[in-house]
Coordinates of C-alpha atoms in Angstrom, one line a residue:
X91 CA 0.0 0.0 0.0
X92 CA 1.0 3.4 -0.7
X93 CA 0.1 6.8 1.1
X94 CA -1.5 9.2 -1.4
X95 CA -1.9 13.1 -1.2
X96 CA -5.5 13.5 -3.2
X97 CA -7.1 16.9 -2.7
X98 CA -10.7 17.0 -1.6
X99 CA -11.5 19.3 -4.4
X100 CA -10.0 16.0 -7.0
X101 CA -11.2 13.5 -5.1
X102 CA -14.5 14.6 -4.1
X103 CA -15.2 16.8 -7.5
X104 CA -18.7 18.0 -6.7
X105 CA -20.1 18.4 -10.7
X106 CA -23.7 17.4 -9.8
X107 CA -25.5 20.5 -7.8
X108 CA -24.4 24.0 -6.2
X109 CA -26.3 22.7 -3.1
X110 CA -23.3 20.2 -2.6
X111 CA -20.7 22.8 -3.1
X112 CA -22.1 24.7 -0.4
X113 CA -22.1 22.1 2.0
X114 CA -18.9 21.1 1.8
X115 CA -17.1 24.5 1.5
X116 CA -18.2 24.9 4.9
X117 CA -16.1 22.3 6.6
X118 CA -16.0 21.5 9.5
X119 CA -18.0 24.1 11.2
X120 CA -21.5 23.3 9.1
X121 CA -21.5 19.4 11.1
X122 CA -22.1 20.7 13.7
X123 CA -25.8 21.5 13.1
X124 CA -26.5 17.7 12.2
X125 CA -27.9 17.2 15.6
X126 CA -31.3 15.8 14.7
X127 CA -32.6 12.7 13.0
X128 CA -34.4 14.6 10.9
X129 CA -31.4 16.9 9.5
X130 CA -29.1 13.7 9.1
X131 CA -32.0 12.4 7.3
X132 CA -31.7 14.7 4.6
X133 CA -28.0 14.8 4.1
X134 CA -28.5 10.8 3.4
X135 CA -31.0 12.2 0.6
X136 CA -27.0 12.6 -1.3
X137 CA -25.4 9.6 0.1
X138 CA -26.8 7.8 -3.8
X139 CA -24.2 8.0 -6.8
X140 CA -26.0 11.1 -8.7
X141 CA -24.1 9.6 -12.0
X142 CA -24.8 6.8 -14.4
X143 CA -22.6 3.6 -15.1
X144 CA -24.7 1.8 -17.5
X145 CA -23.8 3.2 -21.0
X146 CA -19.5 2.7 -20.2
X147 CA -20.3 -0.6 -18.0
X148 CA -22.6 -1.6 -21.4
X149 CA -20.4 -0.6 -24.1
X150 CA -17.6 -2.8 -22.9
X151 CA -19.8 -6.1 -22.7
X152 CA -20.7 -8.5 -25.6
X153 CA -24.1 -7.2 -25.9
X154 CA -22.8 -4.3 -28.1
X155 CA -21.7 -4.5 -31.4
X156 CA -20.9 -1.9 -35.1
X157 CA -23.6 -1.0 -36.8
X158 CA -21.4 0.1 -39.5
X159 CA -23.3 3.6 -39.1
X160 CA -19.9 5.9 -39.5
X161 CA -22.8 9.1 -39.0
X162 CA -23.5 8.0 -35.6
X163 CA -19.6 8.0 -34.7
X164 CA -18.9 9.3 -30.9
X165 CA -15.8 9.7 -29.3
X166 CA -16.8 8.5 -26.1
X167 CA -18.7 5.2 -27.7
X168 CA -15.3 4.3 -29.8
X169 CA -13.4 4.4 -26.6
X170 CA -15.8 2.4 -24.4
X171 CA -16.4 0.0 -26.9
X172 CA -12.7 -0.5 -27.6
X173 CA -12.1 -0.5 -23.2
X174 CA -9.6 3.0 -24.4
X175 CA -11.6 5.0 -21.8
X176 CA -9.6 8.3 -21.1
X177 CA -10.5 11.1 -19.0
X178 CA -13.3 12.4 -20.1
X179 CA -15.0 14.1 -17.0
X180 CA -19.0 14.6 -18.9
X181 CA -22.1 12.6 -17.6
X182 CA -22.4 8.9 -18.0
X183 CA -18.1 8.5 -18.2
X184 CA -16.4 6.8 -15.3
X185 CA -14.8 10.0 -14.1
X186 CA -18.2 11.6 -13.3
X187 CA -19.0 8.3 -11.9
X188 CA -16.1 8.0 -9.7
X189 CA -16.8 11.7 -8.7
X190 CA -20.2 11.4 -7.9
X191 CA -19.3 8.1 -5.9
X192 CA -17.0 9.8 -3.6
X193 CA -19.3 12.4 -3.2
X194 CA -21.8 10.0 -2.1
X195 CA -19.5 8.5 0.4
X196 CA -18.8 11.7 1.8
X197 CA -22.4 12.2 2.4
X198 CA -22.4 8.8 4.7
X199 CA -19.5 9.1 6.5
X200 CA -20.7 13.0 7.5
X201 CA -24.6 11.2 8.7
X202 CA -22.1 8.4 10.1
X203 CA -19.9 10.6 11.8
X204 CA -22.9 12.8 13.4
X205 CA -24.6 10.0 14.6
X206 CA -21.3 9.1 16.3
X207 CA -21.0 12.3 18.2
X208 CA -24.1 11.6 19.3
X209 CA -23.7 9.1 21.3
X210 CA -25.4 6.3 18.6
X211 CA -28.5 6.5 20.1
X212 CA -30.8 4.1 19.3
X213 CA -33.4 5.7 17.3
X214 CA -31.0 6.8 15.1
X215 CA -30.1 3.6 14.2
X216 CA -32.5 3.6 10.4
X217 CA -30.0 6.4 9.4
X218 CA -27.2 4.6 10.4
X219 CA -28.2 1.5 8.6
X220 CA -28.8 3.4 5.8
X221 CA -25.4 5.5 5.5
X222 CA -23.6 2.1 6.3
X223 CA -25.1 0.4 3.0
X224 CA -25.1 3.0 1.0
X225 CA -21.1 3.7 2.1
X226 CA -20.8 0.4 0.9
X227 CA -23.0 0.4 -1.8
X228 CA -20.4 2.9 -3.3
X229 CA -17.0 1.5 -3.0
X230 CA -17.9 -1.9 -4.0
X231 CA -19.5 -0.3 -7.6
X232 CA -15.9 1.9 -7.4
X233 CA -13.9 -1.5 -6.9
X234 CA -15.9 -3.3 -9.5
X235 CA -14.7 -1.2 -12.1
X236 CA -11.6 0.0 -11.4
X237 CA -10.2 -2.9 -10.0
X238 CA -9.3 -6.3 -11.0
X239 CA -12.1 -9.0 -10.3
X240 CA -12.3 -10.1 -6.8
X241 CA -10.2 -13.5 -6.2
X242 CA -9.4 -14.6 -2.9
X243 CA -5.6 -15.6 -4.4
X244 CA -4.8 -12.4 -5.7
X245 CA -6.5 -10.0 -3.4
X246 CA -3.8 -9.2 -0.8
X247 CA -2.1 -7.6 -3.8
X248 CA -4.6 -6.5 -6.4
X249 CA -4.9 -3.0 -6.2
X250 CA -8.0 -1.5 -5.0
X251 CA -9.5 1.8 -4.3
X252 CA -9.9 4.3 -1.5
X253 CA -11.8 2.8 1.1
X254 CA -12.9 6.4 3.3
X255 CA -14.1 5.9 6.4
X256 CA -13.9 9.1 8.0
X257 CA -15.2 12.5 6.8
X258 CA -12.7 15.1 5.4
X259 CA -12.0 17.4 7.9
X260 CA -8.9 19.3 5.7
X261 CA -8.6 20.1 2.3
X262 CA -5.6 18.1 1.9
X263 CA -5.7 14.5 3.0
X264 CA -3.4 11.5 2.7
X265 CA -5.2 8.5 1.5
X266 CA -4.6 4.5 1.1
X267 CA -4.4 3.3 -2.4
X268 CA -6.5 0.0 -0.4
X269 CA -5.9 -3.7 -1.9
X270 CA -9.2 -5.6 -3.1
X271 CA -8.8 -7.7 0.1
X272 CA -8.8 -4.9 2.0
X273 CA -11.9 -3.0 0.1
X274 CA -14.0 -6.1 0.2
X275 CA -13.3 -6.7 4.0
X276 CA -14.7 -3.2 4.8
X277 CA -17.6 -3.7 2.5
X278 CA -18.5 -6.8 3.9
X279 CA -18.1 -5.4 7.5
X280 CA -20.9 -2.3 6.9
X281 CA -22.8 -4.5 5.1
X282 CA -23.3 -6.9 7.6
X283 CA -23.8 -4.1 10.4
X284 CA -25.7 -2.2 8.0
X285 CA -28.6 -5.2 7.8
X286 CA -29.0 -4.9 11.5
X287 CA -30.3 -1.5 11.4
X288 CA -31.7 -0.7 7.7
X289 CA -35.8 -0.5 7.6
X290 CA -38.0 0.4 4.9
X291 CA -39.7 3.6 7.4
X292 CA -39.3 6.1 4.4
X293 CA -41.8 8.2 3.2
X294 CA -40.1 7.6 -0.7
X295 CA -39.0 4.1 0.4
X296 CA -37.6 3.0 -3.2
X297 CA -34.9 6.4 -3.0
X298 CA -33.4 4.7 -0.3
X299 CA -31.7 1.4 1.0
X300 CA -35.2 -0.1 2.5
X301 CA -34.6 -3.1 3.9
X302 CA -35.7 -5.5 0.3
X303 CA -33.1 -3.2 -1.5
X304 CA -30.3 -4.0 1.2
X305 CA -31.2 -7.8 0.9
X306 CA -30.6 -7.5 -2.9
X307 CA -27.4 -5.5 -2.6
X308 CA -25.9 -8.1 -0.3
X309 CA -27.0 -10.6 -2.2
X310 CA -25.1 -9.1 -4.8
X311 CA -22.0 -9.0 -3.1
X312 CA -22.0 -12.5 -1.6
X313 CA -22.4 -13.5 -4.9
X314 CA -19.1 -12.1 -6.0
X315 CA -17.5 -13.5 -3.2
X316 CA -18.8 -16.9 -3.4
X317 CA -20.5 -17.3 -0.1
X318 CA -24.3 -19.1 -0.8
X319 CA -25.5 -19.6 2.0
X320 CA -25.5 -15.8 3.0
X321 CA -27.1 -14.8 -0.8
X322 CA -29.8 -17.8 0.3
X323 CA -30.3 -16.0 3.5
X324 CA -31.2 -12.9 2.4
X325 CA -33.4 -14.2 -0.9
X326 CA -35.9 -16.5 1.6
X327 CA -38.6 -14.0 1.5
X328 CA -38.4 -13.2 -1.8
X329 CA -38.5 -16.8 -2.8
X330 CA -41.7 -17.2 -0.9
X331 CA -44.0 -14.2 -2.2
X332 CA -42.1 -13.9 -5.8
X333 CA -45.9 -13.7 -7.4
X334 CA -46.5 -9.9 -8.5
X335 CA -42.7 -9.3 -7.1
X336 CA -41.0 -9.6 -10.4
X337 CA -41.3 -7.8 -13.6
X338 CA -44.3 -8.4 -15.8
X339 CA -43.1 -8.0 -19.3
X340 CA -46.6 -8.9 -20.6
X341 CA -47.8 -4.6 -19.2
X342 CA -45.6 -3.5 -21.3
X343 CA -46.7 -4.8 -24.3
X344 CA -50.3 -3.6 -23.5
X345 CA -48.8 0.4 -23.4
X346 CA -47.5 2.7 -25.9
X347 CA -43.8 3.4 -26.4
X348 CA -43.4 6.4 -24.0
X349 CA -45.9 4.9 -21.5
X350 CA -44.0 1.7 -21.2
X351 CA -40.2 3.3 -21.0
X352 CA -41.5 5.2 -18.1
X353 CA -42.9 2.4 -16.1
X354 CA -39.4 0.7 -16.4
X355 CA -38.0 3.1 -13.3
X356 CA -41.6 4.0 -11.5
X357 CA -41.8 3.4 -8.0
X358 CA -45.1 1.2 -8.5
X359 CA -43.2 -1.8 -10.0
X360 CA -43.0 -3.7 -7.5
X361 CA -39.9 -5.2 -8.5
X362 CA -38.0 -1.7 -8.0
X363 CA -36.7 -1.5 -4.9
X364 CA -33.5 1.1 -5.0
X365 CA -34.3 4.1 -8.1
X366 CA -31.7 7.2 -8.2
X367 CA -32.2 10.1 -10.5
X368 CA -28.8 10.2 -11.6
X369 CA -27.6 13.4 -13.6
X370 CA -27.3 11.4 -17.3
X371 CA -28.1 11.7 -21.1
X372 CA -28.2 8.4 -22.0
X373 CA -31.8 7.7 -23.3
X374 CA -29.7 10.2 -26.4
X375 CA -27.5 7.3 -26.8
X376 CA -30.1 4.8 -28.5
X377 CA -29.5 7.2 -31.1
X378 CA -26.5 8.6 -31.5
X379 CA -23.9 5.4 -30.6
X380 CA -22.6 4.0 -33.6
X381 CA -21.3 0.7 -31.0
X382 CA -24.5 -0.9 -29.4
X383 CA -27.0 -3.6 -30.1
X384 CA -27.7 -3.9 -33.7
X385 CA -30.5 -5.0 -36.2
X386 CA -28.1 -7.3 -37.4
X387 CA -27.5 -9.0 -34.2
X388 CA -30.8 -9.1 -33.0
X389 CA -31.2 -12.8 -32.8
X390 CA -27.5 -13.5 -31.4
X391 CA -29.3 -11.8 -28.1
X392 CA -33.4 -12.3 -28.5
X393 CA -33.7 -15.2 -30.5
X394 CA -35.9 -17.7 -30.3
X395 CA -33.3 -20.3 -30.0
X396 CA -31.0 -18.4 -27.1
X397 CA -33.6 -19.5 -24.2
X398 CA -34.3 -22.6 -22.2
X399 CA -37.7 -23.1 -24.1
X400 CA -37.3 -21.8 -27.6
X401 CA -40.0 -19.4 -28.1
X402 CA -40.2 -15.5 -28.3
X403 CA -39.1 -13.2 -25.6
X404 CA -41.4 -11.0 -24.5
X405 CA -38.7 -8.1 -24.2
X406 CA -39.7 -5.7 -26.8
X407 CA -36.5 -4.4 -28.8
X408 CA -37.1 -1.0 -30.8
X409 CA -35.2 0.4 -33.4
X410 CA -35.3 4.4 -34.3
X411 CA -33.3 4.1 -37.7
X412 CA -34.6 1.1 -39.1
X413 CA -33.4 -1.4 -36.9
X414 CA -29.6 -0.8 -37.5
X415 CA -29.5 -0.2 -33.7
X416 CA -32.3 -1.4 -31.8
X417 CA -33.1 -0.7 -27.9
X418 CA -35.3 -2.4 -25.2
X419 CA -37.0 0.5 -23.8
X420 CA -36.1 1.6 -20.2
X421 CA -35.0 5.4 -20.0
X422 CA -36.4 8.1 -19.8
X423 CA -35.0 11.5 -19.7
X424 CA -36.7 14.5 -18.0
X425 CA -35.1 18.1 -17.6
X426 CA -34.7 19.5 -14.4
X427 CA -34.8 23.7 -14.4
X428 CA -32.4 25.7 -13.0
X429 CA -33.7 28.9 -14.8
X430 CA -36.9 28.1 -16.5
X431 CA -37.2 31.7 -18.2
X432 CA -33.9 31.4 -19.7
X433 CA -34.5 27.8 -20.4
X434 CA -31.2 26.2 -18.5
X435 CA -31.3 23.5 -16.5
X436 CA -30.2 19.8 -16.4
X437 CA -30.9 16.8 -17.4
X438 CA -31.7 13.9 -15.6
X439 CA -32.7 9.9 -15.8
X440 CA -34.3 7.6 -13.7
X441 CA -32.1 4.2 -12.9
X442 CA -32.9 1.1 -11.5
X443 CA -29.8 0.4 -9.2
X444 CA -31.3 -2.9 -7.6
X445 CA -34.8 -5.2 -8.4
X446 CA -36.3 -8.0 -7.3
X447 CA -35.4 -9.2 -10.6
X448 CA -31.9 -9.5 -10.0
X449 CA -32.3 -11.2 -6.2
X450 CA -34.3 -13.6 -7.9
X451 CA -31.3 -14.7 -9.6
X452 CA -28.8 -14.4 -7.6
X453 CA -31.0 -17.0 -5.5
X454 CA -31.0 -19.3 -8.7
X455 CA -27.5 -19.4 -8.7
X456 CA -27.1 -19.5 -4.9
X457 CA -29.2 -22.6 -5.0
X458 CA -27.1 -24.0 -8.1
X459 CA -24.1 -23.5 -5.8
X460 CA -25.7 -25.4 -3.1
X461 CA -26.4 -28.0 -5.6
X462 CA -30.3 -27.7 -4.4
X463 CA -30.7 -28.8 -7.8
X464 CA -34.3 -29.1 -8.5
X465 CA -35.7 -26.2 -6.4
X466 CA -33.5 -24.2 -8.9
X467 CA -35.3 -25.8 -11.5
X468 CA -38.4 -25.1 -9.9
X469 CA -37.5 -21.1 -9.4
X470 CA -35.6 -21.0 -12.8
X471 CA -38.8 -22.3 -14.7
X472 CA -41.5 -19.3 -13.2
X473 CA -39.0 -16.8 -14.4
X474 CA -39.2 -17.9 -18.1
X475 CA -42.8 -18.5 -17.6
X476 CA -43.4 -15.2 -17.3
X477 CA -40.5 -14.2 -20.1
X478 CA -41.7 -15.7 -23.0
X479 CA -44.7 -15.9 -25.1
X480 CA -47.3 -18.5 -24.8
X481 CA -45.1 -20.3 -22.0
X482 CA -46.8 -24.5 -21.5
X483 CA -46.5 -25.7 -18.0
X484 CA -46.4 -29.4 -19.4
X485 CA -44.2 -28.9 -22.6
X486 CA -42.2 -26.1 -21.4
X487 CA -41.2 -27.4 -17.7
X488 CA -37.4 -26.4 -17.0
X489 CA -35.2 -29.8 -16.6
X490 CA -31.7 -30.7 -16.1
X491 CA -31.3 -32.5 -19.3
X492 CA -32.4 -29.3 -21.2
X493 CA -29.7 -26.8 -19.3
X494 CA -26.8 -29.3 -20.1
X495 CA -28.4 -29.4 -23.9
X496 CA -28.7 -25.5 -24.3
X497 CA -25.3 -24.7 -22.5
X498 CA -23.2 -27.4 -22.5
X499 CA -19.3 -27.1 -20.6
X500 CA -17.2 -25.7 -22.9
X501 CA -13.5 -25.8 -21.1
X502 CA -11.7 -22.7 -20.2
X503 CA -15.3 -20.5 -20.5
X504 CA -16.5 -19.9 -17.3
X505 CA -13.3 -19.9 -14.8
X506 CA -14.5 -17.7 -11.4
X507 CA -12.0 -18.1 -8.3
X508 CA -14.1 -21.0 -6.8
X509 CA -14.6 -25.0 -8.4
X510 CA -17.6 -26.2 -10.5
X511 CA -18.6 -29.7 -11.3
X512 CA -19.6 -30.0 -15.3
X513 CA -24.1 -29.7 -14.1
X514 CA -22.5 -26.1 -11.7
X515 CA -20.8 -24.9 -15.1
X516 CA -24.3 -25.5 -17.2
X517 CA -26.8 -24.0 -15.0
X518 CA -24.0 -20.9 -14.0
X519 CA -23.9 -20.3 -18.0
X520 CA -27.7 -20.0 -17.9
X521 CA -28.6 -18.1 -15.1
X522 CA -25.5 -15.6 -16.8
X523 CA -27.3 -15.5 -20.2
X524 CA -30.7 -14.9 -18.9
X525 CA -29.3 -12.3 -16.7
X526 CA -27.5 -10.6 -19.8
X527 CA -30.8 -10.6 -21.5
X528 CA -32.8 -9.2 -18.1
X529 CA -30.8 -6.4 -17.4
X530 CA -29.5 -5.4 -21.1
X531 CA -28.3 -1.9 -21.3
X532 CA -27.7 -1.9 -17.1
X533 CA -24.1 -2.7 -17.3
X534 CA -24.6 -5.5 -15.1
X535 CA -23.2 -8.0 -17.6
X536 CA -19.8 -6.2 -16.8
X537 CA -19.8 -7.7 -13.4
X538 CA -20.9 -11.0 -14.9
X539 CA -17.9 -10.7 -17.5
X540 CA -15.7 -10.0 -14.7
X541 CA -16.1 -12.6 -12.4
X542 CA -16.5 -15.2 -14.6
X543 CA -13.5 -14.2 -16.3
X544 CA -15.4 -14.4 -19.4
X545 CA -13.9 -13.5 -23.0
X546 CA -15.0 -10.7 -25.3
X547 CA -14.0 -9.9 -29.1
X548 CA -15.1 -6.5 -30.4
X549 CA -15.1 -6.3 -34.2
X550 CA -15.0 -3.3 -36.1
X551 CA -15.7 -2.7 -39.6
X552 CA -12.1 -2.7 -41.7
X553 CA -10.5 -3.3 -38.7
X554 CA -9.2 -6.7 -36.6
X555 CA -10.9 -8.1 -34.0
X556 CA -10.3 -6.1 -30.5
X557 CA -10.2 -9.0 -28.0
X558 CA -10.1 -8.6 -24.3
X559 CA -8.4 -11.8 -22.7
X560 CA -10.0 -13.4 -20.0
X561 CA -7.9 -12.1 -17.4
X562 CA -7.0 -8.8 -19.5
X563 CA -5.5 -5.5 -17.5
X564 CA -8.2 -3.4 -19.3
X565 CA -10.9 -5.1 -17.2
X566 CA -10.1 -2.3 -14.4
X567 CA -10.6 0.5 -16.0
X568 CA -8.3 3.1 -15.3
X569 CA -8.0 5.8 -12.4
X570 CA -9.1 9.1 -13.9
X571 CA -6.4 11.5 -14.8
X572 CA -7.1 14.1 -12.4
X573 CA -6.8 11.7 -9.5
X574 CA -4.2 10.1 -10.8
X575 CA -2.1 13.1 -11.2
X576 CA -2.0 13.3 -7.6
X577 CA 0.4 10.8 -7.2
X578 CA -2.4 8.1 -6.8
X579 CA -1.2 5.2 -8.6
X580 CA -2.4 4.1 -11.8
X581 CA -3.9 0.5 -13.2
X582 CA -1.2 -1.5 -14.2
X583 CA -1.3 -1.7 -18.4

C-alpha cells in the first residue's frame, strides 16, 4: 500500500448540484448542526451516486456491437467499446462516476460521523443503517470497475481503491491506495452491520436502501464472493412471495412506447426497490452510438433459440433508424430547471440500481451452488414462464437434461476463483445468459464478465478483431487522470 496526497477538491469533485458545493465549503463548522434525525435524514438524501454507469459498464460487454453507421460516430462510444476509456469528465463517463461516488460516500460518513458524536443512540439507528449500506454500496461499484475481479488468491495484492471511512476534515488529506482484500473486508463489515439496522420507514422508500433493497445488494455482493448460504439467506422471502414481485413483461406490451419506457423506473413496479435520478443523457444514446446492439445482431441476443424453451421473448427491442441499432426500452430522460425563463437546466434519468429481478437470480445461482438442484429448476422455470410468449406448463417445464443441452461445458469458459462440477458450469452459464438478456443496457453484464473471467471480441468494420483476454489489464478501467495526477497510482497496463 501506498500513502496518497489527493485533494478534496480532485477527489470529491462536486459536478452534480451547487447545493453540494455549499455544504462542503463549509467544513468542518456546518457538522455541527447535524444534531437531529431529521437533518441527518436529509444529508443521506446525497449519500446515492447522482451519475450513471450503465452506458461505459454496457459498451464494454458482448451485448454491443458496429452498426457500421460511420454518421452515428462518438468519441466516447469508440473508446468504451474499444475499453480506451480516457479522462473524459462529462455525464455517463467513469470519471463523473467516480466523482459522484466519492461524493456520495462523503455524504455517509458526514450522517455516520454525526450519529457518532451523538452518542449512537438508538433511534438513530435507520439512518445509520442506511449511511452504512449506501457507504458500501459505493465502494464496492468503485472496486468493481476499477479494480481487477475479486479472487481470494490475488487480493492481498490486487490494487483496490480508496476505502474512506472518516469524513474530510482538511482540504488536503493522505489517503490509502486499499488492496481488493482490504476494500472487500470493509464492504462486507458495513454490510453486515448495515442489515441490522436498515428499515424500509421512508416516506419515498424506493430512494433509499429499504430493507428489500439492502437484501438485494448483499445478495449481490455475496455473490461475488462466493458465499451461498449468506445470498440464500437474504433471498428467503423473496423466494416465498415472488408472485406480482418480479417484472411483468406482458404490461408492457399492453402500453404505448413512452408509456411503457417510463414504467421501467416508477416506483409502482414492485420489482423496484432502489431508483436514483442520476444526472445522465443516456436515453440520447439509443440514437447517437454507432457501438450498441444492432438489427443485425438481434437474434445473437433475443432469438428464439438463445432460451431454455425456444420461443419468443417478451422483451420488446425497438429500433429508431430502421433497426440498424435497436433498444429495449427503459429510460427516460426528463429536464430538471435551474432557470426556466432562460430555459437552462439539467438533465436527468431515472435508474434502477437494484430489483427484485436480480435477487431472484442471484438466488438461482445460490441454490445451483448449493447444488439444491431441482428447487432451482423449480425457481428458474416461473422466471421464463413469465419471459416468453405462450409459455406450456407441461411442454415447457425447466429440466436438467435441457440446461446441459442448451449450454453445455465448454473448457476454459467460465473460470471464477471458486470449483464447479460440469451440471454447476451448465446451469451458472444460464442463469448468466438470462441475466444478460434481463438487465440489457444496465451494465450488469460487466460484473458478470468479470467474475467469470469471461472472454470478449469486439469487431470493427475494416479493422481486426479487438479481443479482451479473459484475465485482460483493461478489465479495471483506469483511475481518472485528475486523480491520478495526484500521485495516486495508476492500473497496471
Amino acid at each position: 500500500m501506498r500513502k496518497l496526497n489527493i485533494t478534496l477538491s480532485l477527489l470529491l469533485t462536486l459536478v452534480l448540484s451547487t447545493s453540494c458545493d455549499d455544504f462542503l465549503s463549509e467544513i468542518p463548522d456546518n457538522r455541527t448542526q447535524l444534531n437531529t434525525p431529521e437533518k441527518i435524514s436529509e444529508i443521506l438524501v446525497n449519500a446515492y451516486p447522482q451519475a450513471n454507469y450503465m452506458e461505459f459498464a454496457e459498451t464494454m460487454t458482448d451485448n454491443v456491437f458496429d452498426s457500421g453507421d460511420l454518421t452515428l460516430t462518438t468519441i466516447k462510444n469508440s473508446q468504451n467499446y474499444n475499453w480506451e476509456i480516457q479522462d473524459d469528465i462529462q455525464r455517463d463517463t467513469p470519471s463523473f462516476y467516480w466523482d459522484a461516488c466519492y461524493d456520495a460516500i462523503a455524504h455517509a460518513n458526514q450522517a455516520l460521523d454525526a450519529i457518532k458524536k451523538l452518542g449512537n443512540p438508538s433511534n438513530l439507528n435507520p439512518q445509520k443503517g442506511e449511511a452504512l449500506m449506501a457507504r458500501a454500496y459505493s465502494h464496492f461499484m468503485l472496486v468493481s470497475f476499477f479494480s481487477q475481479r475479486y479472487n481470494p488468491a490475488t487480493a492481498k495484492t490486487d490494487l483496490g481503491i480508496p476505502y474512506v471511512l472518516e469524513p474530510e476534515d482538511v482540504l488536503i488529506k493522505k489517503y490509502t491506495r486499499n488492496t481488493v482484500e482490504e476494500v472487500f473486508n470493509y464492504i462486507k463489515a458495513d454490510l453486515a452491520e448495515g442489515l441490522k439496522y436498515v428499515n424500509s420507514d421512508y416516506k419515498l422508500p424506493k430512494f433509499h436502501f429499504n430493507k428489500a433493497a439492502a437484501n438485494t445488494f448483499a445478495s449481490r455482493f455475496y455473490a461475488i464472493t462466493g458465499e451461498w448460504n449468506k445470498v440464500l439467506e437474504v433471498s428467503n422471502e423473496l423466494s416465498a412471495n415472488k408472485i406480482d414481485q418480479l417484472r411483468n413483461y406482458q404490461s408492457y406490451l399492453d402500453v404505448d412506447f413512452e408509456t411503457g419506457t417510463r414504467k421501467y423506473s416508477q416506483e409502482s413496479e414492485n420489482t423496484n426497490l432502489l431508483i436514483v435520478s442520476a444526472s445522465s443523457t443516456y436515453s440520447r444514446s439509443f440514437r447517437r452510438n454507432r457501438y450498441q446492439l444492432t438489427g443485425a445482431n438481434r437474434d445473437e441476443l433475443f432469438g428464439t433459440t438463445t432460451n431454455l424453451v425456444n420461443k419468443e421473448y417478451l422483451y420488446r427491442p425497438l429500433s429508431y433508424n430502421g433497426q440498424i441499432t435497436i433498444f429495449v426500452p427503459k429510460f427516460t430522460e426528463y429536464f430538471r430547471y435551474t432557470n426556466a425563463n432562460a430555459g437552462i437546466g439539467l438533465p436527468f434519468t431515472g435508474l434502477v440500481l437494484l430489483s427484485n429481478d436480480e435477487l431472484y437470480l442471484n438466488r438461482i445461482e445460490a441454490l445451483i451452488m448449493t447444488n439444491q438442484i431441482d428447487l432451482a429448476n423449480q425457481e428458474l422455470d416461473y422466471f421464463i414462464s413469465i419471459r416468453v410468449k405462450n409459455y406450456n406448463a407441461t411442454t415447457d417445464k425447466i429440466t436438467q437434461a435441457k440446461v446441459i443441452a442448451k449450454y453445455p461445458v465448454i473448457e476454459n469458459e467460465y473460470t471464477p476463483f471458486y470449483s464447479l462440477t460440469p451440471i454447476q458450469t451448465s446451469y451458472i452459464k444460464a442463469i448468466a445468459e438470462i441475466r444478460r438478456r434481463e438487465f440489457i443496457h444496465e451494465g450488469l453484464r460487466w460484473l458478470d464478465i468479470k467474475r467469470f473471467a469471461l472472454k470478449v471480441t469486439h469487431q470493427s468494420y475494416n479493422q481486426a478483431d479487438n479481443i479482451l483476454t479473459k484475465d485482460d489489464k483493461r478489465k479495471a478501467i483506469q483511475i481518472p487522470l485528475h486523480v491520478s495526477n495526484t500521485g495516486i497510482e495508476k492500473n497496471p497496463r
